[in-house]
Amino acid sequence: MSEADEHHTEDTGADAAEQPMTMAAFRGSFYYGEHADLQFKYLAEFDDTRAADAIAEVLAMVGEVVDTGDLDALRSRLVELQVAGYAPSEPVEPSVDDAPFTPLSGPLAEQRLALITAGGVFDRDDDPMGPDGPTQEESLALIKDFLRGTPTLSTIAVDTPPERLTARHPGYDARTAQRDPDTVFPLTHLRAAAAEGRVQLADEHYAFTGATSQRRLEQQVAPRWAEHMAAREVDVVFLVAT
Amino acid sequence: MSVFIRAFEHRAVQLQVPRTLVTPHLMGRTIGPVGDRARQRAVVDAALELLEEATTGAALRRFAPPT
């Protein structure tokens, strides 16, 4: 028997003495529980059969990808599962009374654009939670504090290189944005578009953590942010939701 | 101009966002997969096109990846 097998036997013995985890508890544990995984937290919304089928299907597809290296089918299926996981339980109706629309004041090439993401991106040297701010992993335990808190606007200079950026967000797995900030903060691509004369860019761009008090965001903070941008002669805002 | 993933398309409808581009991407990758520069740039270009072309509020367009 190998050392690994011995450990496995020991683990099995220990587990047998505990209550077996039910399927409901297992799928629920992806939502800030024992198996917390922000990429799959929607499994908590599925019933047992649907969750079991989804997990089995994804594992089978992972096995295929190991051999083929083709991620497209797996990515597409994961998107479908995520859409199902977040599908509203009732028909969607507007939750606001109006839909303000401001036409562009001129050609896009003459517009001064600011980027803002809800993805919790920030300059490594300017952590909105201070120099000892929590890591991405630590932020999960703080989700309730985030949801009750007042959002902070991070300012990111237009010439900030991507390697200076990082991200933290207790609502999605921000390790993705840590690996590539352009996944939620496409400043690199907007700089390229500006260099081609497609649009002009403001000197400042912005980020906040979307997992926050929506009431404070809407009623207190966002109007101040809009005034801040207008004072810097921003014509249009490019918002990335996460 | 806003970009949402498909899983949250209903949020843009609820909020009557003036101009929304919906992408077929996973949460945390609204603009595109990690390292996929071509896809990310295509999304940015599509968003700028919608910004130029939308003439009424609550305009929603789904991003169609190049085939």
Short mmCIF file of N, CA and C in Angstrom, two decimals, chain A residues 7-161:
data_model
loop_
_atom_site.label_atom_id
_atom_site.label_comp_id
_atom_site.label_asym_id
_atom_site.label_seq_id
_atom_site.Cartn_x
_atom_site.Cartn_y
_atom_site.Cartn_z
N HIS A 7 -3.05 7.33 3.60
CA HIS A 7 -3.74 8.56 3.98
C HIS A 7 -5.21 8.48 3.59
N HIS A 8 -5.45 7.92 2.39
CA HIS A 8 -6.82 7.82 1.91
C HIS A 8 -7.65 6.96 2.86
N THR A 9 -7.04 5.84 3.31
CA THR A 9 -7.75 4.95 4.21
C THR A 9 -8.05 5.66 5.53
N GLU A 10 -7.06 6.41 6.01
CA GLU A 10 -7.27 7.13 7.27
C GLU A 10 -8.39 8.15 7.12
N ASP A 11 -8.36 8.88 5.98
CA ASP A 11 -9.38 9.91 5.77
C ASP A 11 -10.77 9.28 5.70
N THR A 12 -10.84 8.14 5.01
CA THR A 12 -12.13 7.49 4.87
C THR A 12 -12.66 7.07 6.23
N GLY A 13 -11.76 6.57 7.08
CA GLY A 13 -12.18 6.17 8.41
C GLY A 13 -12.72 7.33 9.22
N ALA A 14 -12.02 8.48 9.11
CA ALA A 14 -12.45 9.66 9.85
C ALA A 14 -13.80 10.14 9.34
N ASP A 15 -13.96 10.14 8.00
CA ASP A 15 -15.21 10.62 7.43
C ASP A 15 -16.39 9.75 7.85
N ALA A 16 -16.11 8.43 7.96
CA ALA A 16 -17.19 7.50 8.27
C ALA A 16 -17.80 7.79 9.64
N ALA A 17 -16.97 8.37 10.53
CA ALA A 17 -17.46 8.67 11.86
C ALA A 17 -18.33 9.92 11.88
N GLU A 18 -18.26 10.71 10.79
CA GLU A 18 -19.03 11.95 10.74
C GLU A 18 -20.35 11.71 10.00
N GLN A 19 -21.24 12.68 10.13
CA GLN A 19 -22.47 12.61 9.36
C GLN A 19 -22.14 12.77 7.88
N PRO A 20 -22.69 11.91 7.03
CA PRO A 20 -22.43 12.10 5.60
C PRO A 20 -23.05 13.41 5.13
N MET A 21 -22.36 14.07 4.22
CA MET A 21 -22.85 15.34 3.68
C MET A 21 -23.97 15.06 2.70
N THR A 22 -25.07 15.70 2.86
CA THR A 22 -26.16 15.53 1.91
C THR A 22 -25.85 16.29 0.62
N MET A 23 -26.55 15.94 -0.44
CA MET A 23 -26.35 16.66 -1.70
C MET A 23 -26.75 18.12 -1.54
N ALA A 24 -27.81 18.37 -0.80
CA ALA A 24 -28.24 19.76 -0.60
C ALA A 24 -27.15 20.55 0.12
N ALA A 25 -26.52 19.92 1.13
CA ALA A 25 -25.46 20.62 1.84
C ALA A 25 -24.24 20.81 0.94
N PHE A 26 -23.98 19.81 0.10
CA PHE A 26 -22.82 19.90 -0.79
C PHE A 26 -22.98 21.05 -1.79
N ARG A 27 -24.13 21.10 -2.47
CA ARG A 27 -24.29 22.17 -3.47
C ARG A 27 -24.37 23.52 -2.78
N GLY A 28 -24.95 23.54 -1.59
CA GLY A 28 -25.02 24.80 -0.84
C GLY A 28 -23.65 25.27 -0.36
N SER A 29 -22.72 24.33 -0.19
CA SER A 29 -21.41 24.70 0.35
C SER A 29 -20.58 25.50 -0.65
N PHE A 30 -20.99 25.52 -1.92
CA PHE A 30 -20.27 26.33 -2.91
C PHE A 30 -20.56 27.81 -2.69
N TYR A 31 -21.66 28.12 -1.98
CA TYR A 31 -22.05 29.50 -1.73
C TYR A 31 -21.49 29.93 -0.37
N TYR A 32 -20.25 30.38 -0.38
CA TYR A 32 -19.58 30.89 0.82
C TYR A 32 -19.52 29.86 1.94
N GLY A 33 -19.49 28.58 1.58
CA GLY A 33 -19.42 27.53 2.58
C GLY A 33 -18.12 26.76 2.50
N GLU A 34 -18.18 25.51 2.90
CA GLU A 34 -16.98 24.69 2.98
C GLU A 34 -16.25 24.59 1.65
N HIS A 35 -17.01 24.53 0.55
CA HIS A 35 -16.41 24.45 -0.78
C HIS A 35 -16.59 25.76 -1.54
N ALA A 36 -16.53 26.86 -0.82
CA ALA A 36 -16.79 28.17 -1.43
C ALA A 36 -16.04 28.31 -2.75
N ASP A 37 -16.78 28.60 -3.79
CA ASP A 37 -16.19 28.79 -5.12
C ASP A 37 -17.09 29.77 -5.86
N LEU A 38 -16.59 30.98 -6.02
CA LEU A 38 -17.44 32.03 -6.59
C LEU A 38 -17.79 31.76 -8.04
N GLN A 39 -17.05 30.86 -8.69
CA GLN A 39 -17.38 30.54 -10.08
C GLN A 39 -18.56 29.56 -10.16
N PHE A 40 -18.81 28.87 -9.06
CA PHE A 40 -19.87 27.86 -9.09
C PHE A 40 -20.86 28.03 -7.94
N LYS A 41 -20.91 29.20 -7.35
CA LYS A 41 -21.81 29.39 -6.20
C LYS A 41 -23.28 29.24 -6.58
N TYR A 42 -23.57 29.37 -7.87
CA TYR A 42 -24.95 29.22 -8.33
C TYR A 42 -25.46 27.79 -8.16
N LEU A 43 -24.57 26.83 -7.95
CA LEU A 43 -25.03 25.45 -7.73
C LEU A 43 -25.98 25.38 -6.54
N ALA A 44 -25.83 26.31 -5.61
CA ALA A 44 -26.74 26.33 -4.46
C ALA A 44 -28.18 26.58 -4.88
N GLU A 45 -28.37 27.17 -6.06
CA GLU A 45 -29.72 27.48 -6.54
C GLU A 45 -30.37 26.31 -7.27
N PHE A 46 -29.57 25.32 -7.67
CA PHE A 46 -30.12 24.16 -8.37
C PHE A 46 -30.70 23.18 -7.36
N ASP A 47 -31.64 22.34 -7.83
CA ASP A 47 -32.07 21.24 -6.96
C ASP A 47 -31.01 20.13 -7.03
N ASP A 48 -31.18 19.11 -6.20
CA ASP A 48 -30.13 18.10 -6.10
C ASP A 48 -29.82 17.43 -7.44
N THR A 49 -30.86 17.05 -8.15
CA THR A 49 -30.65 16.33 -9.40
C THR A 49 -29.95 17.21 -10.43
N ARG A 50 -30.41 18.44 -10.52
CA ARG A 50 -29.82 19.34 -11.51
C ARG A 50 -28.36 19.64 -11.17
N ALA A 51 -28.07 19.81 -9.90
CA ALA A 51 -26.69 20.06 -9.49
C ALA A 51 -25.81 18.85 -9.78
N ALA A 52 -26.32 17.67 -9.48
CA ALA A 52 -25.54 16.45 -9.71
C ALA A 52 -25.28 16.27 -11.21
N ASP A 53 -26.30 16.51 -12.02
CA ASP A 53 -26.12 16.39 -13.47
C ASP A 53 -25.10 17.40 -13.99
N ALA A 54 -25.19 18.63 -13.48
CA ALA A 54 -24.27 19.67 -13.94
C ALA A 54 -22.83 19.32 -13.58
N ILE A 55 -22.62 18.86 -12.35
CA ILE A 55 -21.26 18.52 -11.91
C ILE A 55 -20.72 17.36 -12.73
N ALA A 56 -21.55 16.34 -12.94
CA ALA A 56 -21.10 15.18 -13.72
C ALA A 56 -20.78 15.59 -15.15
N GLU A 57 -21.61 16.44 -15.72
CA GLU A 57 -21.39 16.88 -17.11
C GLU A 57 -20.08 17.68 -17.22
N VAL A 58 -19.88 18.59 -16.28
CA VAL A 58 -18.66 19.42 -16.34
C VAL A 58 -17.42 18.55 -16.15
N LEU A 59 -17.48 17.61 -15.23
CA LEU A 59 -16.32 16.73 -15.03
C LEU A 59 -16.02 15.92 -16.28
N ALA A 60 -17.07 15.43 -16.95
CA ALA A 60 -16.86 14.68 -18.19
C ALA A 60 -16.21 15.57 -19.25
N MET A 61 -16.66 16.83 -19.32
CA MET A 61 -16.10 17.73 -20.31
C MET A 61 -14.65 18.09 -19.97
N VAL A 62 -14.35 18.21 -18.68
CA VAL A 62 -12.96 18.47 -18.27
C VAL A 62 -12.07 17.31 -18.73
N GLY A 63 -12.58 16.10 -18.59
CA GLY A 63 -11.82 14.94 -19.06
C GLY A 63 -11.53 15.01 -20.54
N GLU A 64 -12.51 15.49 -21.32
CA GLU A 64 -12.30 15.67 -22.75
C GLU A 64 -11.24 16.73 -23.03
N VAL A 65 -11.33 17.83 -22.30
CA VAL A 65 -10.40 18.94 -22.53
C VAL A 65 -8.96 18.53 -22.24
N VAL A 66 -8.79 17.68 -21.24
CA VAL A 66 -7.44 17.21 -20.92
C VAL A 66 -6.80 16.57 -22.15
N ASP A 67 -7.61 15.88 -22.92
CA ASP A 67 -7.08 15.22 -24.11
C ASP A 67 -7.02 16.14 -25.32
N THR A 68 -8.07 16.94 -25.50
CA THR A 68 -8.18 17.71 -26.74
C THR A 68 -7.60 19.11 -26.64
N GLY A 69 -7.57 19.66 -25.44
CA GLY A 69 -7.10 21.04 -25.28
C GLY A 69 -8.08 22.07 -25.79
N ASP A 70 -9.24 21.64 -26.24
CA ASP A 70 -10.24 22.56 -26.81
C ASP A 70 -11.20 23.00 -25.72
N LEU A 71 -11.06 24.27 -25.33
CA LEU A 71 -11.85 24.79 -24.22
C LEU A 71 -13.21 25.35 -24.63
N ASP A 72 -13.41 25.57 -25.92
CA ASP A 72 -14.60 26.32 -26.36
C ASP A 72 -15.91 25.69 -25.89
N ALA A 73 -16.03 24.38 -26.08
CA ALA A 73 -17.29 23.72 -25.72
C ALA A 73 -17.52 23.78 -24.21
N LEU A 74 -16.46 23.60 -23.45
CA LEU A 74 -16.59 23.67 -21.98
C LEU A 74 -16.98 25.08 -21.56
N ARG A 75 -16.31 26.09 -22.14
CA ARG A 75 -16.66 27.47 -21.80
C ARG A 75 -18.13 27.76 -22.11
N SER A 76 -18.58 27.34 -23.27
CA SER A 76 -19.96 27.61 -23.67
C SER A 76 -20.94 26.94 -22.71
N ARG A 77 -20.64 25.70 -22.33
CA ARG A 77 -21.54 25.00 -21.42
C ARG A 77 -21.55 25.66 -20.04
N LEU A 78 -20.38 26.11 -19.61
CA LEU A 78 -20.31 26.80 -18.30
C LEU A 78 -21.12 28.09 -18.32
N VAL A 79 -21.08 28.80 -19.45
CA VAL A 79 -21.89 30.02 -19.56
C VAL A 79 -23.38 29.66 -19.47
N GLU A 80 -23.79 28.59 -20.18
CA GLU A 80 -25.20 28.18 -20.13
C GLU A 80 -25.62 27.83 -18.71
N LEU A 81 -24.76 27.10 -18.00
CA LEU A 81 -25.09 26.73 -16.63
C LEU A 81 -25.18 27.97 -15.74
N GLN A 82 -24.27 28.91 -15.96
CA GLN A 82 -24.28 30.14 -15.16
C GLN A 82 -25.54 30.96 -15.44
N VAL A 83 -25.92 31.04 -16.70
CA VAL A 83 -27.15 31.76 -17.05
C VAL A 83 -28.35 31.10 -16.34
N ALA A 84 -28.39 29.78 -16.35
CA ALA A 84 -29.49 29.06 -15.67
C ALA A 84 -29.44 29.31 -14.16
N GLY A 85 -28.23 29.35 -13.62
CA GLY A 85 -28.07 29.53 -12.19
C GLY A 85 -28.52 30.89 -11.69
N TYR A 86 -28.42 31.90 -12.55
CA TYR A 86 -28.81 33.25 -12.15
C TYR A 86 -30.13 33.70 -12.78
N ALA A 87 -30.81 32.78 -13.43
CA ALA A 87 -32.06 33.14 -14.10
C ALA A 87 -33.08 33.64 -13.08
N PRO A 88 -33.76 34.75 -13.39
CA PRO A 88 -34.77 35.25 -12.46
C PRO A 88 -35.93 34.26 -12.34
N SER A 89 -36.50 34.18 -11.16
CA SER A 89 -37.59 33.22 -10.94
C SER A 89 -38.92 33.76 -11.47
N GLU A 90 -38.97 35.05 -11.73
CA GLU A 90 -40.20 35.66 -12.24
C GLU A 90 -39.88 36.49 -13.47
N PRO A 91 -40.88 36.78 -14.29
CA PRO A 91 -40.63 37.64 -15.46
C PRO A 91 -39.99 38.95 -15.05
N VAL A 92 -39.05 39.41 -15.86
CA VAL A 92 -38.30 40.62 -15.52
C VAL A 92 -39.08 41.87 -15.92
N GLU A 93 -39.24 42.74 -14.96
CA GLU A 93 -39.89 44.03 -15.22
C GLU A 93 -38.91 45.13 -14.80
N PRO A 94 -38.98 46.29 -15.45
CA PRO A 94 -38.12 47.40 -15.02
C PRO A 94 -38.36 47.74 -13.56
N SER A 95 -37.27 47.98 -12.84
CA SER A 95 -37.38 48.33 -11.43
C SER A 95 -37.18 49.83 -11.22
N VAL A 96 -37.06 50.57 -12.31
CA VAL A 96 -36.91 52.02 -12.24
C VAL A 96 -38.02 52.67 -13.05
N ASP A 97 -38.30 53.92 -12.75
CA ASP A 97 -39.42 54.61 -13.39
C ASP A 97 -39.06 55.22 -14.73
N ASP A 98 -37.78 55.48 -14.93
CA ASP A 98 -37.42 56.13 -16.18
C ASP A 98 -36.17 55.48 -16.77
N ALA A 99 -35.92 55.79 -18.03
CA ALA A 99 -34.75 55.26 -18.72
C ALA A 99 -34.06 56.42 -19.42
N PRO A 100 -33.29 57.19 -18.66
CA PRO A 100 -32.68 58.38 -19.25
C PRO A 100 -31.73 58.02 -20.39
N PHE A 101 -31.80 58.79 -21.43
CA PHE A 101 -30.94 58.54 -22.59
C PHE A 101 -30.37 59.88 -23.05
N THR A 102 -29.06 59.95 -23.11
CA THR A 102 -28.40 61.17 -23.59
C THR A 102 -27.68 60.85 -24.89
N PRO A 103 -28.12 61.44 -26.00
CA PRO A 103 -27.40 61.19 -27.26
C PRO A 103 -25.99 61.74 -27.20
N LEU A 104 -25.09 61.18 -28.00
CA LEU A 104 -23.75 61.73 -28.08
C LEU A 104 -23.83 63.17 -28.57
N SER A 105 -22.96 64.01 -28.06
CA SER A 105 -22.99 65.42 -28.44
C SER A 105 -22.25 65.69 -29.74
N GLY A 106 -21.63 64.67 -30.30
CA GLY A 106 -20.88 64.83 -31.55
C GLY A 106 -20.28 63.49 -31.93
N PRO A 107 -19.38 63.50 -32.91
CA PRO A 107 -18.74 62.24 -33.32
C PRO A 107 -18.02 61.57 -32.15
N LEU A 108 -18.00 60.25 -32.16
CA LEU A 108 -17.35 59.51 -31.07
C LEU A 108 -15.88 59.93 -30.94
N ALA A 109 -15.23 60.20 -32.05
CA ALA A 109 -13.81 60.57 -32.02
C ALA A 109 -13.56 61.84 -31.23
N GLU A 110 -14.62 62.62 -31.01
CA GLU A 110 -14.46 63.87 -30.26
C GLU A 110 -14.94 63.75 -28.82
N GLN A 111 -15.36 62.55 -28.44
CA GLN A 111 -15.87 62.34 -27.08
C GLN A 111 -14.75 61.94 -26.13
N ARG A 112 -14.83 62.46 -24.92
CA ARG A 112 -13.84 62.13 -23.88
C ARG A 112 -14.44 61.05 -23.00
N LEU A 113 -13.85 59.88 -23.03
CA LEU A 113 -14.43 58.70 -22.39
C LEU A 113 -13.67 58.32 -21.11
N ALA A 114 -14.44 57.93 -20.10
CA ALA A 114 -13.86 57.37 -18.87
C ALA A 114 -14.38 55.95 -18.69
N LEU A 115 -13.48 55.07 -18.31
CA LEU A 115 -13.82 53.67 -18.02
C LEU A 115 -14.09 53.51 -16.53
N ILE A 116 -15.14 52.77 -16.20
CA ILE A 116 -15.40 52.45 -14.79
C ILE A 116 -15.86 50.99 -14.71
N THR A 117 -15.26 50.25 -13.81
CA THR A 117 -15.63 48.85 -13.63
C THR A 117 -16.16 48.62 -12.22
N ALA A 118 -17.10 47.68 -12.12
CA ALA A 118 -17.60 47.25 -10.82
C ALA A 118 -16.78 46.07 -10.29
N GLY A 119 -15.65 45.77 -10.96
CA GLY A 119 -14.90 44.57 -10.68
C GLY A 119 -13.84 44.67 -9.60
N GLY A 120 -13.81 45.77 -8.84
CA GLY A 120 -12.89 45.83 -7.71
C GLY A 120 -11.42 45.93 -8.08
N VAL A 121 -11.14 46.53 -9.24
CA VAL A 121 -9.75 46.69 -9.69
C VAL A 121 -9.14 47.89 -8.97
N PHE A 122 -7.86 47.83 -8.68
CA PHE A 122 -7.18 48.99 -8.11
C PHE A 122 -5.68 48.91 -8.37
N ASP A 123 -5.04 50.07 -8.25
CA ASP A 123 -3.59 50.17 -8.38
C ASP A 123 -2.97 49.51 -7.14
N ARG A 124 -1.98 48.66 -7.35
CA ARG A 124 -1.36 47.96 -6.21
C ARG A 124 -0.85 48.92 -5.15
N ASP A 125 -0.48 50.12 -5.57
CA ASP A 125 0.05 51.10 -4.62
C ASP A 125 -1.04 51.97 -4.01
N ASP A 126 -2.29 51.68 -4.30
CA ASP A 126 -3.37 52.53 -3.81
C ASP A 126 -4.60 51.66 -3.49
N ASP A 127 -4.40 50.71 -2.56
CA ASP A 127 -5.49 49.81 -2.16
C ASP A 127 -6.59 50.61 -1.47
N PRO A 128 -7.83 50.57 -1.98
CA PRO A 128 -8.91 51.34 -1.34
C PRO A 128 -9.21 50.90 0.09
N MET A 129 -8.73 49.72 0.49
CA MET A 129 -8.94 49.25 1.86
C MET A 129 -7.67 49.38 2.69
N GLY A 130 -6.72 50.17 2.20
CA GLY A 130 -5.50 50.41 2.94
C GLY A 130 -4.42 49.39 2.62
N PRO A 131 -3.20 49.67 3.10
CA PRO A 131 -2.06 48.80 2.76
C PRO A 131 -2.19 47.38 3.29
N ASP A 132 -3.04 47.19 4.31
CA ASP A 132 -3.24 45.83 4.85
C ASP A 132 -4.62 45.29 4.48
N GLY A 133 -5.13 45.74 3.35
CA GLY A 133 -6.45 45.28 2.91
C GLY A 133 -6.47 43.77 2.72
N PRO A 134 -7.66 43.16 2.82
CA PRO A 134 -7.76 41.70 2.72
C PRO A 134 -7.38 41.18 1.34
N THR A 135 -6.94 39.95 1.33
CA THR A 135 -6.70 39.29 0.05
C THR A 135 -8.04 38.91 -0.57
N GLN A 136 -8.00 38.45 -1.80
CA GLN A 136 -9.22 37.97 -2.45
C GLN A 136 -9.85 36.86 -1.61
N GLU A 137 -9.03 35.91 -1.17
CA GLU A 137 -9.55 34.79 -0.39
C GLU A 137 -10.17 35.28 0.92
N GLU A 138 -9.50 36.21 1.58
CA GLU A 138 -10.01 36.74 2.85
C GLU A 138 -11.29 37.53 2.66
N SER A 139 -11.47 38.12 1.49
CA SER A 139 -12.64 38.98 1.27
C SER A 139 -13.94 38.18 1.31
N LEU A 140 -13.87 36.88 1.02
CA LEU A 140 -15.11 36.08 1.02
C LEU A 140 -15.79 36.08 2.38
N ALA A 141 -14.97 36.03 3.42
CA ALA A 141 -15.53 36.03 4.78
C ALA A 141 -16.13 37.38 5.15
N LEU A 142 -15.83 38.39 4.34
CA LEU A 142 -16.30 39.75 4.63
C LEU A 142 -17.47 40.16 3.74
N ILE A 143 -18.08 39.22 3.05
CA ILE A 143 -19.10 39.56 2.07
C ILE A 143 -20.23 40.39 2.69
N LYS A 144 -20.66 40.06 3.90
CA LYS A 144 -21.76 40.82 4.51
C LYS A 144 -21.32 42.26 4.81
N ASP A 145 -20.06 42.43 5.22
CA ASP A 145 -19.56 43.78 5.47
C ASP A 145 -19.53 44.59 4.18
N PHE A 146 -19.10 43.95 3.10
CA PHE A 146 -19.08 44.64 1.80
C PHE A 146 -20.49 45.08 1.42
N LEU A 147 -21.45 44.16 1.57
CA LEU A 147 -22.82 44.44 1.11
C LEU A 147 -23.49 45.54 1.94
N ARG A 148 -23.01 45.73 3.16
CA ARG A 148 -23.56 46.79 4.00
C ARG A 148 -22.78 48.10 3.87
N GLY A 149 -21.60 48.04 3.29
CA GLY A 149 -20.69 49.18 3.31
C GLY A 149 -20.93 50.19 2.21
N THR A 150 -20.21 51.30 2.32
CA THR A 150 -20.26 52.35 1.31
C THR A 150 -19.16 52.10 0.29
N PRO A 151 -19.49 52.09 -0.98
CA PRO A 151 -18.46 51.81 -1.99
C PRO A 151 -17.43 52.93 -2.09
N THR A 152 -16.22 52.54 -2.39
CA THR A 152 -15.12 53.49 -2.57
C THR A 152 -14.72 53.51 -4.04
N LEU A 153 -14.49 54.71 -4.55
CA LEU A 153 -14.08 54.84 -5.95
C LEU A 153 -12.56 54.87 -6.03
N SER A 154 -12.00 53.90 -6.74
CA SER A 154 -10.56 53.90 -6.99
C SER A 154 -10.29 54.66 -8.28
N THR A 155 -9.26 55.49 -8.25
CA THR A 155 -8.87 56.23 -9.45
C THR A 155 -7.63 55.58 -10.05
N ILE A 156 -7.67 55.38 -11.34
CA ILE A 156 -6.57 54.73 -12.05
C ILE A 156 -6.17 55.63 -13.22
N ALA A 157 -4.93 56.08 -13.20
CA ALA A 157 -4.47 56.99 -14.26
C ALA A 157 -4.46 56.29 -15.61
N VAL A 158 -4.71 57.06 -16.66
CA VAL A 158 -4.87 56.49 -17.99
C VAL A 158 -3.64 55.73 -18.46
N ASP A 159 -2.46 56.12 -17.98
CA ASP A 159 -1.24 55.46 -18.45
C ASP A 159 -0.75 54.36 -17.50
N THR A 160 -1.62 53.91 -16.60
CA THR A 160 -1.22 52.85 -15.66
C THR A 160 -1.01 51.53 -16.42
N PRO A 161 0.17 50.93 -16.30
CA PRO A 161 0.39 49.65 -16.98
C PRO A 161 -0.40 48.53 -16.29
#
